[in-house]
């Protein structure tokens, strides 16, 4: 992470390396940059175990820390991932949910480590900010009924048509 002035820091119990490998394999412009191992025994683990994984996730710097079960992820943090089409939306959603994750409403899901993700088609963001307030409200109402976002349903709601 040489030259970077900040990184998003995520707390894990013991699976920071597994999470980093999953994130790097799942998301574009993502890779593990460095693994820092404990040099001696600590409350976080034995010497040689992974302490921090520095990675690039969707082009952003992250540090994943193994520090025990004292802090759990919560709804105060989520990562919004913009998608260009339904295939990309489905691939990312299925990767997170299918790897021990959990579906949440309105395009949100949670990975197996408890971190929240928003898999958000760009079409949805455009619909929610549409200049026609009624069209935007219809798209919002359609989204509120979904778990994974269905682009065709959002587009139909914008036009005032029934869902396909």
C-alpha positions as protocol buffer text, in pm:
chain_id: "A"
residue {
  index: 1
  type: UNK
  ca { x: 0 y: 0 z: 0 }
}
residue {
  index: 2
  type: UNK
  ca { x: 299 y: 222 z: -56 }
}
residue {
  index: 3
  type: UNK
  ca { x: 199 y: 576 z: -142 }
}
residue {
  index: 4
  type: UNK
  ca { x: -163 y: 541 z: -35 }
}
residue {
  index: 5
  type: UNK
  ca { x: -285 y: 780 z: 231 }
}
residue {
  index: 6
  type: UNK
  ca { x: -593 y: 585 z: 342 }
}
residue {
  index: 7
  type: UNK
  ca { x: -753 y: 244 z: 326 }
}
residue {
  index: 8
  type: UNK
  ca { x: -1086 y: 101 z: 431 }
}
residue {
  index: 9
  type: UNK
  ca { x: -1020 y: -123 z: 732 }
}
residue {
  index: 10
  type: UNK
  ca { x: -1234 y: -433 z: 798 }
}
residue {
  index: 11
  type: UNK
  ca { x: -1220 y: -639 z: 1119 }
}
residue {
  index: 12
  type: UNK
  ca { x: -1237 y: -1020 z: 1095 }
}
residue {
  index: 13
  type: UNK
  ca { x: -1222 y: -1290 z: 1358 }
}
residue {
  index: 14
  type: UNK
  ca { x: -974 y: -1523 z: 1182 }
}
residue {
  index: 15
  type: UNK
  ca { x: -1069 y: -1537 z: 811 }
}
residue {
  index: 16
  type: UNK
  ca { x: -924 y: -1218 z: 661 }
}
residue {
  index: 17
  type: UNK
  ca { x: -712 y: -1412 z: 412 }
}
residue {
  index: 18
  type: UNK
  ca { x: -1004 y: -1630 z: 296 }
}
residue {
  index: 19
  type: UNK
  ca { x: -1222 y: -1321 z: 258 }
}
residue {
  index: 20
  type: UNK
  ca { x: -952 y: -1138 z: 62 }
}
residue {
  index: 21
  type: UNK
  ca { x: -907 y: -1434 z: -171 }
}
residue {
  index: 22
  type: UNK
  ca { x: -1284 y: -1454 z: -228 }
}
residue {
  index: 23
  type: UNK
  ca { x: -1316 y: -1080 z: -291 }
}
residue {
  index: 24
  type: UNK
  ca { x: -1018 y: -1083 z: -529 }
}
residue {
  index: 25
  type: UNK
  ca { x: -1163 y: -1375 z: -725 }
}
residue {
  index: 26
  type: UNK
  ca { x: -1513 y: -1227 z: -738 }
}
residue {
  index: 27
  type: UNK
  ca { x: -1478 y: -856 z: -810 }
}
residue {
  index: 28
  type: UNK
  ca { x: -1301 y: -687 z: -1102 }
}
residue {
  index: 29
  type: UNK
  ca { x: -997 y: -471 z: -1034 }
}
residue {
  index: 30
  type: UNK
  ca { x: -933 y: -664 z: -712 }
}
residue {
  index: 31
  type: UNK
  ca { x: -625 y: -844 z: -586 }
}
residue {
  index: 32
  type: UNK
  ca { x: -431 y: -929 z: -271 }
}
residue {
  index: 33
  type: UNK
  ca { x: -135 y: -692 z: -235 }
}
residue {
  index: 34
  type: UNK
  ca { x: 39 y: -813 z: 80 }
}
residue {
  index: 35
  type: UNK
  ca { x: -9 y: -1047 z: 374 }
}
residue {
  index: 36
  type: UNK
  ca { x: 138 y: -943 z: 708 }
}
residue {
  index: 37
  type: UNK
  ca { x: 195 y: -1226 z: 957 }
}
residue {
  index: 38
  type: UNK
  ca { x: 230 y: -1207 z: 1333 }
}
residue {
  index: 39
  type: UNK
  ca { x: 593 y: -1226 z: 1439 }
}
residue {
  index: 40
  type: UNK
  ca { x: 509 y: -1346 z: 1785 }
}
residue {
  index: 41
  type: UNK
  ca { x: 222 y: -1484 z: 1991 }
}
residue {
  index: 42
  type: UNK
  ca { x: -58 y: -1230 z: 2053 }
}
residue {
  index: 43
  type: UNK
  ca { x: -420 y: -1247 z: 2168 }
}
residue {
  index: 44
  type: UNK
  ca { x: -507 y: -1236 z: 1794 }
}
residue {
  index: 45
  type: UNK
  ca { x: -319 y: -1559 z: 1719 }
}
residue {
  index: 46
  type: UNK
  ca { x: 3 y: -1755 z: 1718 }
}
residue {
  index: 47
  type: UNK
  ca { x: 326 y: -1644 z: 1554 }
}
residue {
  index: 48
  type: UNK
  ca { x: 310 y: -1686 z: 1178 }
}
residue {
  index: 49
  type: UNK
  ca { x: -67 y: -1650 z: 1152 }
}
residue {
  index: 50
  type: UNK
  ca { x: -218 y: -1383 z: 928 }
}
residue {
  index: 51
  type: UNK
  ca { x: -260 y: -1048 z: 1101 }
}
residue {
  index: 52
  type: UNK
  ca { x: -345 y: -813 z: 812 }
}
residue {
  index: 53
  type: UNK
  ca { x: -421 y: -863 z: 446 }
}
residue {
  index: 54
  type: UNK
  ca { x: -372 y: -553 z: 234 }
}
residue {
  index: 55
  type: UNK
  ca { x: -568 y: -567 z: -87 }
}
residue {
  index: 56
  type: UNK
  ca { x: -720 y: -368 z: -368 }
}
residue {
  index: 57
  type: UNK
  ca { x: -1095 y: -422 z: -385 }
}
residue {
  index: 58
  type: UNK
  ca { x: -1274 y: -275 z: -687 }
}
residue {
  index: 59
  type: UNK
  ca { x: -978 y: -42 z: -727 }
}
residue {
  index: 60
  type: UNK
  ca { x: -993 y: 81 z: -366 }
}
residue {
  index: 61
  type: UNK
  ca { x: -735 y: 10 z: -93 }
}
residue {
  index: 62
  type: UNK
  ca { x: -851 y: -217 z: 187 }
}
residue {
  index: 63
  type: UNK
  ca { x: -687 y: -369 z: 493 }
}
residue {
  index: 64
  type: UNK
  ca { x: -845 y: -681 z: 642 }
}
residue {
  index: 65
  type: UNK
  ca { x: -746 y: -745 z: 1004 }
}
residue {
  index: 66
  type: UNK
  ca { x: -768 y: -1073 z: 1197 }
}
residue {
  index: 67
  type: UNK
  ca { x: -829 y: -950 z: 1550 }
}
residue {
  index: 68
  type: UNK
  ca { x: -1074 y: -1193 z: 1706 }
}
residue {
  index: 69
  type: UNK
  ca { x: -1449 y: -1204 z: 1760 }
}
residue {
  index: 70
  type: UNK
  ca { x: -1476 y: -885 z: 1968 }
}
residue {
  index: 71
  type: UNK
  ca { x: -1617 y: -668 z: 1688 }
}
residue {
  index: 72
  type: UNK
  ca { x: -1879 y: -785 z: 1439 }
}
residue {
  index: 73
  type: UNK
  ca { x: -1978 y: -619 z: 1110 }
}
residue {
  index: 74
  type: UNK
  ca { x: -2307 y: -429 z: 1114 }
}
residue {
  index: 75
  type: UNK
  ca { x: -2537 y: -223 z: 894 }
}
residue {
  index: 76
  type: UNK
  ca { x: -2329 y: 92 z: 947 }
}
residue {
  index: 77
  type: UNK
  ca { x: -2093 y: -19 z: 669 }
}
residue {
  index: 78
  type: UNK
  ca { x: -2171 y: -153 z: 325 }
}
residue {
  index: 79
  type: UNK
  ca { x: -1997 y: -153 z: -8 }
}
residue {
  index: 80
  type: UNK
  ca { x: -2209 y: -46 z: -305 }
}
residue {
  index: 81
  type: UNK
  ca { x: -2104 y: -215 z: -627 }
}
residue {
  index: 82
  type: UNK
  ca { x: -2242 y: -67 z: -950 }
}
residue {
  index: 83
  type: UNK
  ca { x: -2330 y: -313 z: -1225 }
}
residue {
  index: 84
  type: UNK
  ca { x: -2391 y: -253 z: -1593 }
}
residue {
  index: 85
  type: UNK
  ca { x: -2641 y: -528 z: -1673 }
}
residue {
  index: 86
  type: UNK
  ca { x: -2847 y: -812 z: -1528 }
}
residue {
  index: 87
  type: UNK
  ca { x: -2580 y: -1074 z: -1597 }
}
residue {
  index: 88
  type: UNK
  ca { x: -2322 y: -885 z: -1390 }
}
residue {
  index: 89
  type: UNK
  ca { x: -2580 y: -814 z: -1118 }
}
residue {
  index: 90
  type: UNK
  ca { x: -2671 y: -1182 z: -1100 }
}
residue {
  index: 91
  type: UNK
  ca { x: -2310 y: -1303 z: -1105 }
}
residue {
  index: 92
  type: UNK
  ca { x: -2203 y: -1084 z: -813 }
}
residue {
  index: 93
  type: UNK
  ca { x: -2522 y: -1148 z: -614 }
}
residue {
  index: 94
  type: UNK
  ca { x: -2494 y: -1524 z: -665 }
}
residue {
  index: 95
  type: UNK
  ca { x: -2124 y: -1523 z: -571 }
}
residue {
  index: 96
  type: UNK
  ca { x: -2190 y: -1349 z: -238 }
}
residue {
  index: 97
  type: UNK
  ca { x: -2511 y: -1528 z: -144 }
}
residue {
  index: 98
  type: UNK
  ca { x: -2391 y: -1864 z: -280 }
}
residue {
  index: 99
  type: UNK
  ca { x: -2072 y: -1851 z: -73 }
}
residue {
  index: 100
  type: UNK
  ca { x: -2253 y: -1871 z: 261 }
}
residue {
  index: 101
  type: UNK
  ca { x: -2403 y: -1523 z: 237 }
}
residue {
  index: 102
  type: UNK
  ca { x: -2756 y: -1403 z: 290 }
}
residue {
  index: 103
  type: UNK
  ca { x: -3011 y: -1206 z: 88 }
}
residue {
  index: 104
  type: UNK
  ca { x: -3139 y: -876 z: 223 }
}
residue {
  index: 105
  type: UNK
  ca { x: -3399 y: -646 z: 67 }
}
residue {
  index: 106
  type: UNK
  ca { x: -3352 y: -374 z: -197 }
}
residue {
  index: 107
  type: UNK
  ca { x: -3036 y: -510 z: -360 }
}
residue {
  index: 108
  type: UNK
  ca { x: -2849 y: -564 z: -34 }
}
residue {
  index: 109
  type: UNK
  ca { x: -2687 y: -891 z: 66 }
}
residue {
  index: 110
  type: UNK
  ca { x: -2447 y: -1001 z: 335 }
}
residue {
  index: 111
  type: UNK
  ca { x: -2136 y: -1212 z: 278 }
}
residue {
  index: 112
  type: UNK
  ca { x: -2048 y: -1508 z: 498 }
}
residue {
  index: 113
  type: UNK
  ca { x: -1826 y: -1284 z: 713 }
}
residue {
  index: 114
  type: UNK
  ca { x: -2116 y: -1051 z: 789 }
}
residue {
  index: 115
  type: UNK
  ca { x: -2023 y: -757 z: 565 }
}
residue {
  index: 116
  type: UNK
  ca { x: -2306 y: -591 z: 372 }
}
residue {
  index: 117
  type: UNK
  ca { x: -2297 y: -537 z: -3 }
}
residue {
  index: 118
  type: UNK
  ca { x: -2529 y: -339 z: -227 }
}
residue {
  index: 119
  type: UNK
  ca { x: -2531 y: -491 z: -574 }
}
residue {
  index: 120
  type: UNK
  ca { x: -2674 y: -193 z: -760 }
}
residue {
  index: 121
  type: UNK
  ca { x: -2743 y: -175 z: -1132 }
}
residue {
  index: 122
  type: UNK
  ca { x: -2664 y: 169 z: -1270 }
}
residue {
  index: 123
  type: UNK
  ca { x: -3015 y: 164 z: -1421 }
}
residue {
  index: 124
  type: UNK
  ca { x: -3159 y: 166 z: -1069 }
}
residue {
  index: 125
  type: UNK
  ca { x: -2964 y: 476 z: -968 }
}
residue {
  index: 126
  type: UNK
  ca { x: -3076 y: 651 z: -1287 }
}
residue {
  index: 127
  type: UNK
  ca { x: -3438 y: 550 z: -1218 }
}
residue {
  index: 128
  type: UNK
  ca { x: -3428 y: 675 z: -859 }
}
residue {
  index: 129
  type: UNK
  ca { x: -3306 y: 1016 z: -980 }
}
residue {
  index: 130
  type: UNK
  ca { x: -3537 y: 1032 z: -1283 }
}
residue {
  index: 131
  type: UNK
  ca { x: -3670 y: 1384 z: -1349 }
}
residue {
  index: 132
  type: UNK
  ca { x: -4029 y: 1250 z: -1362 }
}
residue {
  index: 133
  type: UNK
  ca { x: -4114 y: 1219 z: -991 }
}
residue {
  index: 134
  type: UNK
  ca { x: -4395 y: 970 z: -1055 }
}
residue {
  index: 135
  type: UNK
  ca { x: -4168 y: 746 z: -1261 }
}
residue {
  index: 136
  type: UNK
  ca { x: -3900 y: 764 z: -994 }
}
residue {
  index: 137
  type: UNK
  ca { x: -4156 y: 677 z: -724 }
}
residue {
  index: 138
  type: UNK
  ca { x: -4272 y: 373 z: -924 }
}
residue {
  index: 139
  type: UNK
  ca { x: -3911 y: 253 z: -959 }
}
residue {
  index: 140
  type: UNK
  ca { x: -3858 y: 307 z: -585 }
}
residue {
  index: 141
  type: UNK
  ca { x: -4174 y: 108 z: -503 }
}
residue {
  index: 142
  type: UNK
  ca { x: -4063 y: -175 z: -733 }
}
residue {
  index: 143
  type: UNK
  ca { x: -3718 y: -185 z: -573 }
}
residue {
  index: 144
  type: UNK
  ca { x: -3871 y: -203 z: -224 }
}
residue {
  index: 145
  type: UNK
  ca { x: -4030 y: -537 z: -317 }
}
residue {
  index: 146
  type: UNK
  ca { x: -3705 y: -695 z: -442 }
}
residue {
  index: 147
  type: UNK
  ca { x: -3413 y: -870 z: -289 }
}
residue {
  index: 148
  type: UNK
  ca { x: -3186 y: -896 z: -595 }
}
residue {
  index: 149
  type: UNK
  ca { x: -3256 y: -607 z: -829 }
}
residue {
  index: 150
  type: UNK
  ca { x: -3429 y: -704 z: -1152 }
}
residue {
  index: 151
  type: UNK
  ca { x: -3346 y: -447 z: -1418 }
}
residue {
  index: 152
  type: UNK
  ca { x: -3640 y: -533 z: -1647 }
}
residue {
  index: 153
  type: UNK
  ca { x: -3884 y: -475 z: -1360 }
}
residue {
  index: 154
  type: UNK
  ca { x: -3724 y: -139 z: -1275 }
}
residue {
  index: 155
  type: UNK
  ca { x: -3741 y: -32 z: -1641 }
}
residue {
  index: 156
  type: UNK
  ca { x: -4107 y: -140 z: -1665 }
}
residue {
  index: 157
  type: UNK
  ca { x: -4189 y: 55 z: -1348 }
}
residue {
  index: 158
  type: UNK
  ca { x: -4029 y: 366 z: -1498 }
}
residue {
  index: 159
  type: UNK
  ca { x: -4254 y: 334 z: -1801 }
}
residue {
  index: 160
  type: UNK
  ca { x: -4561 y: 267 z: -1583 }
}
residue {
  index: 161
  type: UNK
  ca { x: -4597 y: -85 z: -1720 }
}
residue {
  index: 162
  type: UNK
  ca { x: -4654 y: -409 z: -1527 }
}
residue {
  index: 163
  type: UNK
  ca { x: -4347 y: -613 z: -1436 }
}
residue {
  index: 164
  type: UNK
  ca { x: -4242 y: -856 z: -1710 }
}
